[in-house]
Amino acid sequence: MGFRTQDAPSVADFDEWSKGTRAEKIVPMARHWAEVGFGTPVVLHLFYVVKILAYAGVGLLVVSTTSGIGGIGDIGDWIYEPIVFEKVVLYTMLFEVVGLGCGFGPLNNRFFPPLGSILYWLRPNTIRLPPWPNAVPLTRGSARTPVDVVLYAALFVLLIIGIVSDGTGPIKQLDTDIGVLPVWQVAAIVGVLTLCGLRDKSIFLAARGEVYGSLTLAFLFTGVDVLIAAKLVFLMIWVGAAVSKFNRHFPFVISTMMSNNPVLRPRWLKRKFFAHFPDDLRPSRLSRVVAHVATAIELCVPLVLFCTHGGWPTALAAAVMVCFHLGILASIPMGVPLEWNVFMIFGIVFLFVGHAEIGLRDLTSGWPVVLFVVLASVVVMGNLLPRKVSFLAGMRYYAGNWDTSLWCMTSSASAKVAENIVAIASMPAAQMERYYGSPETAQLYLYMGYAFRAFNTHGRAMFTLAHRAMAGYDESDFVLTDGERICSTAIGWNFGDGHMHNEQLIAALQQRCAFEPGEVRVVLIDGQPIQTQRQRYRLVDAATGEFESGYVRVGDMVSRQPWDDTIPVIVDDDPAPPGKSSE
């Protein structure tokens, strides 16, 4: 990759390449990805590094202005003050819910503009997605109203008030003379975030409610229970993420991330993460070892961190987990959850090093345990019933096992979307042509996106099912667009969560665009429940509804190459297929 120029995939004859089938056109893109990744120019990675530094620098300045806290030069005297942790949590939630954190910028295929979030959520008539419109009163509908705008603005203002406020005064239990944030501020933030989330799940997920919302809820407790609850939230994040990686998908995530890692520059090294480059691009033994070691670290080391209370075991465990998050950070993963990893590193130092002596034996009430049980219950439900629970709420981060969708759209359907929805960003294909400068280059990068999706196990099934979705139509009339890109344009925020672009978004767009039958066909694939070795799918026509459902077997997906779009499909109405089942 160059400093300013992208290491672009090349084909000897573009016209000849264009004549190939989708699978044939993915082959050179997949091989390019295996050696280079997306080929992002160095300057763009440096941009994200500067953004991380800006996040940390502004956060440090904001915290240092708190009354009773010295300047930045005295950081050693106040870094472990409880109010510092509270403000960092609220500041990071603000950073995320504005749209500057996860999902920001070109590395998330967000070009013009590089963020959505606040640009959408302060604007009436944009699309909102209530999580339970039939169960929660006053939440039906998909159009953002002035009430929604006021709620989001209130959350924005309350977060700013919180991060610039002073403490409540001495608290002996916490050994602080500065105190913590006023309870009314914390309660107001929790309340407004809840109302925002009930009206639009996009805002709750963008605020990373499962992380920063849970920690803010912990701030309502008293004394040392605040810190114990925060430690339990961290523990649940790590353990939940580790358990979700007990699957056959995660090694595919490792090989894909390593090939896109800007720190691992030599091509020969990136090839080592694949079984036999260039013909067998399934994960190699090295990828599997890295996956298993990473899962073991994420599961076991936090338990040591939580159960030890100082000394070398705590220091060693903290060092391992800091390196763990630095490793994720250095890879600059897709979706760019960069500030989240910086926050986790800060939390390790603050909670488990700075307050190592505090543990469960110091509890003064049962509320921290209640919070932990609630979070654990959501994690369990997320693993057992992935269609019902967002992978974020279920803490199934980067497990390679998510709900996904692929939208097959005609040019007339894309024109209707551009004309009829209230949005800031244009349709993905138009953005790519504008960014890359020509339709030919944009087409190559479109297929690079297909290759990335196909490197994940569900990608094989996705492109197999696309043929079934377009059966009876001319496939050349459709442009296949990842649901993430549709979500980015229509809602203003996306972060790998298929719950954001399922039947609910399809219905919202149909209401506005009145697609004709056959204009929009969508492939929806559920995440794999932890207790089975299959993933269910639905095929939906935006105008007429679901027309096919069934499942694909994990064993079939993990045994195929990224460009293989002939995965066996078991349709619900069909009898069980002959042969040995992989379940």
Coordinates of C-alpha atoms in Angstrom, one line a residue:
M1 CA 0.0 0.0 0.0
G2 CA 1.2 3.5 -0.7
F3 CA 1.3 6.5 1.5
R4 CA -1.4 8.4 -0.4
T5 CA -2.5 5.9 -3.0
Q6 CA -4.6 2.7 -2.4
D7 CA -3.1 -0.6 -3.3
A8 CA -5.9 -1.4 -5.8
P9 CA -6.8 -4.8 -7.2
S10 CA -5.8 -5.2 -10.8
V11 CA -7.2 -7.3 -13.6
A12 CA -5.4 -7.9 -16.8
D13 CA -8.4 -7.2 -18.9
F14 CA -11.3 -5.3 -17.3
D15 CA -13.7 -6.0 -20.1
E16 CA -12.9 -9.7 -20.0
W17 CA -13.2 -9.8 -16.2
S18 CA -16.6 -8.0 -16.4
K19 CA -17.9 -10.9 -18.5
G20 CA -17.3 -13.5 -15.8
T21 CA -19.8 -14.8 -13.3
R22 CA -20.0 -13.2 -9.9
A23 CA -18.0 -16.1 -8.4
E24 CA -15.4 -15.8 -11.1
K25 CA -15.0 -12.0 -10.6
I26 CA -14.6 -12.5 -6.8
V27 CA -11.6 -14.9 -7.3
P28 CA -8.9 -12.2 -8.1
M29 CA -10.4 -9.9 -5.5
A30 CA -10.2 -12.5 -2.8
R31 CA -6.6 -13.3 -3.7
H32 CA -5.7 -9.6 -3.6
W33 CA -7.4 -9.3 -0.2
A34 CA -5.5 -12.3 1.2
E35 CA -2.2 -10.6 0.4
V36 CA -3.0 -6.9 0.9
G37 CA -6.4 -6.5 2.6
F38 CA -8.4 -3.5 1.4
G39 CA -5.1 -1.8 0.4
T40 CA -5.9 1.3 2.5
P41 CA -3.4 4.1 2.0
V42 CA -1.1 4.8 5.0
V43 CA -2.4 8.4 5.2
L44 CA -5.9 7.1 5.9
H45 CA -4.7 4.9 8.7
L46 CA -2.8 7.9 10.1
F47 CA -6.0 9.9 10.0
Y48 CA -7.6 7.3 12.3
V49 CA -4.6 7.4 14.6
V50 CA -5.0 11.2 14.8
K51 CA -8.7 10.7 15.6
I52 CA -7.8 8.4 18.4
L53 CA -5.3 10.9 19.8
A54 CA -7.9 13.6 19.5
Y55 CA -10.4 11.5 21.4
A56 CA -7.9 10.9 24.2
G57 CA -6.6 14.5 24.3
V58 CA -10.0 16.1 24.4
G59 CA -11.2 13.6 27.0
L60 CA -8.1 14.4 29.1
L61 CA -8.7 18.2 28.9
V62 CA -12.4 17.8 29.8
V63 CA -11.7 15.7 32.9
S64 CA -8.8 18.0 34.0
T65 CA -11.2 21.0 34.3
T66 CA -13.2 19.3 37.1
S67 CA -13.0 21.3 40.3
G68 CA -10.6 19.8 42.8
I69 CA -8.6 18.0 40.1
G70 CA -5.2 19.4 39.3
G71 CA -3.9 20.0 35.8
I72 CA -2.7 17.4 33.3
G73 CA 0.8 17.6 34.9
D74 CA -0.8 16.2 38.1
I75 CA -2.5 13.3 36.4
G76 CA -0.9 10.8 38.8
D77 CA -2.7 12.5 41.7
W78 CA -6.2 12.3 40.3
I79 CA -6.3 9.6 37.6
Y80 CA -8.0 7.1 40.0
E81 CA -10.7 9.5 41.2
P82 CA -14.2 7.9 40.7
I83 CA -15.5 11.0 38.9
V84 CA -12.8 10.7 36.3
F85 CA -14.1 7.3 35.3
E86 CA -17.6 8.5 35.3
K87 CA -16.7 11.4 33.0
V88 CA -14.7 9.2 30.6
V89 CA -17.7 6.9 30.3
L90 CA -20.1 9.8 29.5
Y91 CA -17.6 11.5 27.2
T92 CA -17.2 8.2 25.2
M93 CA -20.9 7.7 25.0
L94 CA -21.2 11.2 23.6
F95 CA -18.4 10.6 21.1
E96 CA -20.2 7.4 19.9
V97 CA -23.8 8.7 19.8
V98 CA -22.7 11.8 17.8
G99 CA -21.2 9.4 15.2
L100 CA -17.5 9.9 15.7
G101 CA -16.7 6.5 17.1
C102 CA -17.7 3.0 15.7
G103 CA -18.7 3.1 12.1
F104 CA -17.0 6.4 11.3
G105 CA -15.4 7.3 8.0
P106 CA -14.0 5.6 4.9
L107 CA -12.9 2.4 6.6
N108 CA -16.5 1.7 7.2
N109 CA -17.4 2.6 3.6
R110 CA -18.8 5.9 4.8
F111 CA -17.5 8.6 2.4
F112 CA -19.8 11.6 1.9
P113 CA -20.3 12.5 4.7
P114 CA -18.0 10.4 6.9
L115 CA -20.7 10.2 9.7
G116 CA -24.4 10.0 9.9
S117 CA -25.9 9.7 13.4
I118 CA -26.3 13.3 14.5
L119 CA -27.0 14.5 11.0
Y120 CA -30.0 12.1 10.8
W121 CA -31.2 12.1 14.4
L122 CA -31.7 15.8 14.6
R123 CA -33.7 15.8 11.4
P124 CA -37.4 15.0 11.4
N125 CA -38.8 12.4 9.0
T126 CA -35.6 10.3 8.8
I127 CA -36.2 6.6 9.4
R128 CA -36.3 5.3 13.0
L129 CA -36.6 1.6 14.1
P130 CA -38.5 1.1 17.3
P131 CA -37.5 -2.3 18.9
W132 CA -40.9 -3.3 20.1
P133 CA -43.5 -1.2 18.4
N134 CA -46.4 -3.6 19.1
A135 CA -45.5 -4.0 22.8
V136 CA -44.4 -0.5 23.9
P137 CA -47.1 2.2 23.8
L138 CA -46.4 5.4 21.8
T139 CA -43.5 3.9 19.8
R140 CA -45.2 2.7 16.6
G141 CA -44.2 4.2 13.2
S142 CA -41.0 4.5 11.3
A143 CA -40.8 8.3 10.8
R144 CA -38.7 10.5 13.2
T145 CA -40.9 13.1 14.8
P146 CA -40.1 16.3 16.7
V147 CA -40.4 14.3 19.9
D148 CA -37.6 12.0 18.8
V149 CA -35.5 15.0 17.8
V150 CA -36.0 16.6 21.2
L151 CA -35.2 13.3 23.0
Y152 CA -31.9 12.9 21.1
A153 CA -31.0 16.6 21.6
A154 CA -31.8 16.1 25.4
L155 CA -29.4 13.2 25.5
F156 CA -26.7 15.2 23.8
V157 CA -27.2 18.1 26.2
L158 CA -27.3 15.9 29.3
L159 CA -24.1 14.2 28.4
I160 CA -22.3 17.5 27.9
I161 CA -23.7 18.7 31.3
G162 CA -22.4 15.6 32.9
I163 CA -18.8 15.8 31.6
V164 CA -18.4 19.4 32.6
S165 CA -20.0 19.1 36.1
D166 CA -18.2 19.0 39.4
G167 CA -18.3 16.3 42.1
T168 CA -20.8 16.1 45.0
G169 CA -18.1 16.3 47.7
P170 CA -16.3 13.9 50.0
I171 CA -17.3 10.2 50.0
K172 CA -15.4 8.3 52.7
Q173 CA -16.2 4.8 51.2
L174 CA -14.5 5.8 47.9
D175 CA -11.7 7.7 49.6
T176 CA -12.4 10.8 47.6
D177 CA -12.8 14.5 48.5
I178 CA -14.1 15.4 45.1
G179 CA -17.0 13.0 45.0
V180 CA -19.0 11.7 42.1
L181 CA -21.5 13.2 39.6
P182 CA -24.9 14.2 41.0
V183 CA -27.4 11.3 40.9
W184 CA -30.0 13.4 39.1
Q185 CA -27.7 13.9 36.1
V186 CA -26.9 10.2 35.9
A187 CA -30.6 9.2 36.3
A188 CA -31.6 11.7 33.6
I189 CA -29.1 10.3 31.2
V190 CA -30.2 6.7 31.9
G191 CA -33.9 7.8 31.5
V192 CA -33.5 9.7 28.3
L193 CA -31.2 7.0 26.7
T194 CA -33.9 4.5 27.5
L195 CA -36.7 6.6 25.9
C196 CA -34.5 7.2 22.9
G197 CA -33.9 3.5 22.6
L198 CA -37.5 2.6 22.9
R199 CA -38.4 5.0 20.1
D200 CA -35.3 4.1 18.0
K201 CA -33.0 1.2 18.7
S202 CA -30.4 2.8 16.4
I203 CA -29.6 5.5 18.9
F204 CA -29.3 3.0 21.8
L205 CA -27.0 0.7 19.9
A206 CA -25.0 3.7 18.5
A207 CA -24.5 4.9 22.1
R208 CA -23.2 1.4 22.8
G209 CA -25.8 1.1 25.5
E210 CA -24.7 -2.4 26.5
V211 CA -21.3 -0.9 27.5
Y212 CA -21.7 2.8 28.4
G213 CA -25.3 2.5 29.3
S214 CA -24.7 -0.3 31.7
L215 CA -21.8 1.6 33.3
T216 CA -23.9 4.7 33.6
L217 CA -26.6 2.6 35.3
A218 CA -23.9 1.4 37.8
F219 CA -23.3 5.1 38.7
L220 CA -26.7 5.2 40.4
F221 CA -25.4 2.8 43.0
T222 CA -23.6 4.1 46.1
G223 CA -20.1 3.8 47.6
V224 CA -17.9 1.0 46.5
D225 CA -20.8 -0.7 44.7
V226 CA -20.2 1.7 41.8
L227 CA -16.8 0.3 41.2
I228 CA -17.8 -3.3 41.8
A229 CA -20.6 -3.0 39.4
A230 CA -18.3 -1.4 36.8
K231 CA -15.8 -4.3 37.2
L232 CA -18.7 -6.8 36.7
V233 CA -19.7 -5.0 33.5
F234 CA -16.2 -5.3 32.2
L235 CA -16.1 -8.9 33.2
M236 CA -19.3 -9.6 31.3
I237 CA -18.1 -7.9 28.2
W238 CA -15.0 -10.1 28.1
V239 CA -16.6 -13.3 29.0
G240 CA -19.6 -12.7 26.8
A241 CA -17.4 -12.0 23.8
A242 CA -15.2 -15.0 24.5
V243 CA -18.2 -17.5 24.8
S244 CA -19.6 -16.2 21.5
K245 CA -16.3 -17.3 19.8
F246 CA -17.0 -21.0 20.7
N247 CA -17.8 -21.6 17.1
R248 CA -16.3 -22.5 13.7
H249 CA -16.5 -19.0 12.3
F250 CA -13.9 -17.1 14.4
P251 CA -10.8 -18.5 12.6
F252 CA -12.2 -16.9 9.4
V253 CA -12.4 -13.6 11.2
I254 CA -8.7 -13.9 12.2
S255 CA -7.4 -14.7 8.7
T256 CA -9.5 -11.8 7.2
M257 CA -8.4 -9.3 9.9
M258 CA -4.7 -10.3 9.7
S259 CA -4.7 -9.8 5.9
N260 CA -6.1 -6.3 6.4
N261 CA -3.8 -5.5 9.3
P262 CA -1.6 -2.4 8.5
V263 CA 1.1 -3.5 11.0
L264 CA 1.6 -6.8 9.2
R265 CA 3.1 -5.5 6.0
P266 CA 5.0 -8.5 4.4
R267 CA 2.8 -10.3 2.0
W268 CA 4.4 -13.7 2.7
L269 CA 3.4 -13.2 6.4
K270 CA -0.3 -12.5 5.5
R271 CA -0.4 -15.6 3.3
K272 CA 0.5 -17.7 6.3
F273 CA -3.0 -17.1 7.7
F274 CA -4.5 -19.0 4.8
A275 CA -4.4 -22.8 4.2
H276 CA -2.7 -22.7 0.8
F277 CA -2.5 -19.4 -1.0
P278 CA -3.8 -18.8 -3.7
D279 CA -6.0 -21.8 -4.2
D280 CA -7.2 -22.6 -0.7
L281 CA -8.2 -19.4 1.2
R282 CA -9.7 -21.0 4.2
P283 CA -8.0 -20.3 7.5
S284 CA -4.6 -22.0 8.1
R285 CA -3.5 -23.7 11.3
L286 CA -1.9 -20.4 12.3
S287 CA -5.2 -18.6 12.1
R288 CA -6.9 -21.3 14.2
V289 CA -4.2 -21.2 16.8
V290 CA -4.4 -17.4 17.0
A291 CA -8.2 -17.7 17.3
H292 CA -8.1 -20.3 20.1
V293 CA -5.4 -18.4 22.0
A294 CA -7.3 -15.1 21.7
T295 CA -10.5 -16.8 23.0
A296 CA -8.7 -18.3 25.9
I297 CA -7.2 -15.0 26.9
E298 CA -10.5 -13.2 26.6
L299 CA -12.2 -15.8 28.8
C300 CA -9.6 -16.7 31.4
V301 CA -7.4 -13.6 32.0
P302 CA -10.3 -11.3 33.0
L303 CA -11.3 -13.9 35.7
V304 CA -7.8 -13.6 37.1
L305 CA -8.0 -9.8 36.9
F306 CA -11.3 -9.8 38.7
C307 CA -10.5 -12.3 41.4
T308 CA -7.0 -11.1 42.4
H309 CA -6.7 -7.9 44.4
G310 CA -3.2 -6.6 43.7
G311 CA 0.3 -7.9 43.4
W312 CA 2.0 -9.6 40.5
P313 CA -1.0 -11.7 39.4
T314 CA -3.1 -8.5 38.9
A315 CA -0.3 -6.7 37.2
L316 CA 0.4 -9.6 34.8
A317 CA -3.3 -10.1 34.0
A318 CA -3.7 -6.3 33.4
A319 CA -0.7 -6.3 31.1
V320 CA -2.0 -9.2 29.1
M321 CA -5.4 -7.5 28.6
V322 CA -3.9 -4.2 27.7
C323 CA -1.8 -6.0 25.0
F324 CA -5.0 -7.8 23.9
H325 CA -6.8 -4.6 23.2
L326 CA -3.7 -3.0 21.7
G327 CA -3.6 -5.9 19.3
I328 CA -7.2 -5.3 18.2
L329 CA -6.5 -1.6 18.0
A330 CA -3.4 -2.0 15.8
S331 CA -5.4 -4.1 13.3
I332 CA -7.8 -1.2 12.7
P333 CA -10.6 -3.7 12.2
M334 CA -13.6 -3.2 9.9
G335 CA -16.3 -1.1 11.7
V336 CA -13.3 0.8 13.4
P337 CA -14.3 0.3 17.1
L338 CA -11.0 2.1 17.9
E339 CA -12.0 4.4 20.8
W340 CA -13.8 1.5 22.4
N341 CA -10.5 -0.3 22.7
V342 CA -8.8 2.8 24.1
F343 CA -11.6 3.0 26.7
M344 CA -11.2 -0.6 27.6
I345 CA -7.5 -0.1 28.2
F346 CA -8.3 2.9 30.4
G347 CA -10.9 0.9 32.3
I348 CA -8.4 -1.9 33.0
V349 CA -5.9 0.5 34.5
F350 CA -8.5 2.5 36.4
L351 CA -10.7 -0.4 37.8
F352 CA -8.4 -3.3 38.1
V353 CA -5.1 -1.6 38.9
G354 CA -6.1 1.6 40.5
H355 CA -8.8 0.0 42.6
A356 CA -7.5 -3.6 42.7
E357 CA -8.3 -4.0 46.4
I358 CA -12.1 -3.6 45.9
G359 CA -14.0 -6.8 45.2
L360 CA -17.2 -8.7 45.8
R361 CA -16.4 -9.0 49.5
D362 CA -16.9 -5.3 49.8
L363 CA -20.5 -5.2 48.4
T364 CA -22.9 -3.1 50.4
S365 CA -26.0 -4.1 48.4
G366 CA -27.1 -6.7 45.9
W367 CA -27.6 -4.3 43.0
P368 CA -24.2 -4.9 41.2
V369 CA -25.0 -8.6 41.2
V370 CA -28.5 -7.9 39.8
L371 CA -27.0 -5.8 37.0
F372 CA -24.5 -8.6 36.2
V373 CA -27.3 -11.2 36.1
V374 CA -29.4 -9.1 33.8
L375 CA -26.4 -8.6 31.4
A376 CA -25.6 -12.3 31.6
S377 CA -29.2 -13.2 30.8
V378 CA -29.1 -11.0 27.7
V379 CA -25.8 -12.6 26.6
V380 CA -27.3 -16.1 27.1
M381 CA -30.4 -15.1 25.1
G382 CA -28.2 -13.6 22.4
N383 CA -26.3 -16.9 21.9
L384 CA -29.4 -19.1 22.0
L385 CA -31.7 -16.8 20.0
P386 CA -29.6 -14.6 17.8
R387 CA -32.5 -13.4 15.7
K388 CA -34.1 -11.9 18.8
V389 CA -31.1 -10.1 20.3
S390 CA -28.6 -7.7 18.6
F391 CA -25.1 -9.0 18.6
L392 CA -24.1 -5.8 20.4
A393 CA -26.5 -6.4 23.3
G394 CA -25.5 -10.1 23.2
M395 CA -21.8 -9.0 23.4
R396 CA -20.9 -11.3 20.5
Y397 CA -18.2 -9.0 19.2
Y398 CA -16.1 -10.1 16.2
A399 CA -17.1 -13.7 16.6
G400 CA -17.8 -14.1 12.8
N401 CA -21.4 -15.1 13.7
W402 CA -23.8 -12.3 13.0
D403 CA -27.2 -11.6 11.4
T404 CA -26.5 -10.3 7.9
S405 CA -28.4 -9.3 4.8
L406 CA -27.8 -8.8 1.1
W407 CA -30.0 -6.5 -1.0
C408 CA -30.6 -7.3 -4.6
M409 CA -31.9 -4.0 -6.2
T410 CA -32.7 -2.9 -9.7
S411 CA -31.6 0.6 -10.9
S412 CA -35.3 1.7 -10.6
A413 CA -35.4 0.7 -7.0
S414 CA -32.2 2.6 -6.2
A415 CA -33.7 5.7 -7.9
K416 CA -36.8 5.4 -5.8
V417 CA -34.7 5.2 -2.6
A418 CA -32.7 8.2 -3.6
E419 CA -35.9 10.2 -4.4
N420 CA -38.2 9.2 -1.5
I421 CA -36.2 8.9 1.7
V422 CA -34.9 11.7 3.9
A423 CA -31.2 11.0 4.1
I424 CA -27.9 12.8 4.0
A425 CA -25.8 10.1 2.2
S426 CA -26.4 9.0 -1.3
M427 CA -26.8 5.3 -2.3
P428 CA -23.6 3.2 -1.9
A429 CA -22.9 2.8 -5.6
A430 CA -23.1 6.5 -6.2
Q431 CA -20.8 7.2 -3.3
M432 CA -18.2 4.7 -4.5
E433 CA -18.2 6.2 -8.0
R434 CA -17.7 9.7 -6.6
Y435 CA -14.9 8.5 -4.2
Y436 CA -13.0 6.3 -6.6
G437 CA -13.4 8.6 -9.6
S438 CA -14.7 6.1 -12.2
P439 CA -17.3 3.4 -12.6
E440 CA -14.7 0.8 -13.5
T441 CA -12.6 1.4 -10.3
A442 CA -15.8 1.5 -8.2
Q443 CA -16.8 -1.8 -9.7
L444 CA -13.5 -3.4 -8.7
Y445 CA -14.0 -2.1 -5.1
L446 CA -17.6 -3.3 -5.1
Y447 CA -16.2 -6.8 -5.7
M448 CA -13.5 -6.3 -3.1
G449 CA -16.5 -5.7 -0.7
Y450 CA -18.0 -8.9 -1.9
A451 CA -14.7 -10.7 -1.3
F452 CA -14.5 -9.4 2.2
R453 CA -18.0 -10.6 3.0
A454 CA -17.3 -14.0 1.3
F455 CA -14.2 -14.5 3.5
N456 CA -16.6 -14.7 6.4
T457 CA -18.4 -18.0 6.5
H458 CA -21.9 -16.6 6.0
G459 CA -20.7 -14.9 2.8
R460 CA -20.7 -18.2 1.0
A461 CA -24.3 -18.7 1.9
M462 CA -25.2 -15.1 1.1
F463 CA -24.1 -15.3 -2.5
T464 CA -25.6 -18.8 -2.9
L465 CA -28.9 -17.5 -1.7
A466 CA -28.7 -14.4 -3.9
H467 CA -29.2 -16.7 -6.9
R468 CA -32.4 -18.1 -5.3
A469 CA -33.6 -14.6 -4.4
M470 CA -33.3 -13.5 -8.1
A471 CA -34.6 -16.7 -9.6
G472 CA -37.0 -15.9 -12.5
Y473 CA -35.3 -12.6 -13.1
D474 CA -32.3 -11.5 -15.1
E475 CA -29.5 -11.2 -12.5
S476 CA -27.7 -8.6 -14.6
D477 CA -30.6 -6.2 -13.8
F478 CA -29.7 -6.2 -10.1
V479 CA -26.9 -4.6 -8.1
L480 CA -26.1 -6.6 -5.0
T481 CA -25.5 -4.3 -2.0
D482 CA -24.6 -5.4 1.5
G483 CA -27.3 -4.6 4.0
E484 CA -24.7 -2.6 6.0
R485 CA -24.4 -0.1 3.1
I486 CA -28.2 0.3 2.8
C487 CA -28.5 0.8 6.5
S488 CA -25.8 3.5 6.4
T489 CA -27.7 5.4 3.8
A490 CA -31.2 4.9 5.2
I491 CA -30.6 5.2 8.9
G492 CA -27.3 7.0 9.3
W493 CA -25.5 4.5 11.4
N494 CA -24.3 0.9 11.0
F495 CA -22.0 -1.4 12.8
G496 CA -22.4 -4.9 11.5
D497 CA -25.8 -5.6 13.1
G498 CA -28.2 -7.3 10.8
H499 CA -31.1 -6.4 13.1
M500 CA -30.8 -2.9 11.6
H501 CA -31.5 -4.0 8.1
N502 CA -34.0 -6.8 8.4
E503 CA -37.8 -6.9 7.6
Q504 CA -38.3 -3.8 9.7
L505 CA -36.1 -1.6 7.4
I506 CA -37.5 -3.4 4.3
A507 CA -41.1 -2.4 5.4
A508 CA -40.0 1.2 6.2
L509 CA -38.5 1.6 2.7
Q510 CA -41.4 -0.1 1.0
Q511 CA -43.8 2.4 2.8
R512 CA -41.8 5.3 1.3
C513 CA -40.8 3.9 -2.1
A514 CA -43.7 1.6 -3.2
F515 CA -41.4 -0.9 -4.9
E516 CA -42.9 -3.1 -7.5
P517 CA -42.6 -6.9 -7.1
G518 CA -39.1 -8.0 -8.2
E519 CA -37.5 -4.6 -7.8
V520 CA -36.0 -5.4 -4.4
R521 CA -35.2 -8.9 -3.2
V522 CA -33.4 -9.3 0.1
V523 CA -31.4 -12.3 1.6
L524 CA -31.6 -12.4 5.4
I525 CA -29.4 -14.8 7.3
D526 CA -29.6 -15.3 11.1
G527 CA -26.6 -15.8 13.3
Q528 CA -25.9 -19.3 14.4
P529 CA -27.5 -20.3 17.7
I530 CA -24.8 -21.7 19.9
Q531 CA -26.7 -25.0 20.4
T532 CA -27.0 -25.9 16.7
Q533 CA -24.8 -26.1 13.6
R534 CA -27.1 -24.4 11.2
Q535 CA -28.1 -20.8 10.3
R536 CA -31.6 -20.0 9.2
Y537 CA -32.4 -17.7 6.2
R538 CA -35.3 -15.9 4.7
L539 CA -35.8 -14.5 1.2
V540 CA -38.0 -11.4 1.1
D541 CA -39.5 -9.4 -1.7
A542 CA -40.0 -5.8 -0.5
A543 CA -43.4 -5.6 -2.2
T544 CA -44.9 -9.1 -1.6
G545 CA -43.0 -10.3 1.6
E546 CA -41.2 -13.5 2.5
F547 CA -41.3 -16.1 -0.2
E548 CA -38.8 -18.7 1.0
S549 CA -37.1 -19.8 4.2
G550 CA -34.8 -22.6 5.3
Y551 CA -31.3 -23.1 6.6
V552 CA -27.7 -23.7 5.6
R553 CA -25.3 -25.8 7.5
V554 CA -22.2 -24.4 9.1
G555 CA -20.2 -27.4 8.1
D556 CA -20.9 -26.7 4.5
M557 CA -19.9 -23.1 4.7
V558 CA -16.6 -23.6 6.5
S559 CA -15.5 -26.2 4.0
R560 CA -15.9 -24.0 0.9
Q561 CA -13.8 -21.3 -0.7
P562 CA -14.8 -17.6 -0.5
W563 CA -15.9 -17.6 -4.2
D564 CA -18.0 -20.8 -3.9
D565 CA -21.7 -19.8 -4.3
T566 CA -23.0 -23.4 -4.5
I567 CA -23.6 -24.1 -0.8
P568 CA -26.3 -26.7 -0.2
V569 CA -29.6 -25.1 0.9
I570 CA -32.3 -26.8 2.9
V571 CA -35.7 -25.2 2.2
D572 CA -38.4 -25.5 4.8
D573 CA -40.9 -27.1 2.5
D574 CA -38.4 -29.6 1.1
P575 CA -37.8 -33.1 2.6
A576 CA -34.5 -33.6 4.4
P577 CA -31.7 -33.9 1.9
P578 CA -30.0 -37.2 1.5
G579 CA -26.5 -37.8 2.8
K580 CA -24.8 -37.4 6.2
S581 CA -25.8 -34.3 8.1
S582 CA -23.1 -32.0 9.5
E583 CA -25.1 -31.3 12.6

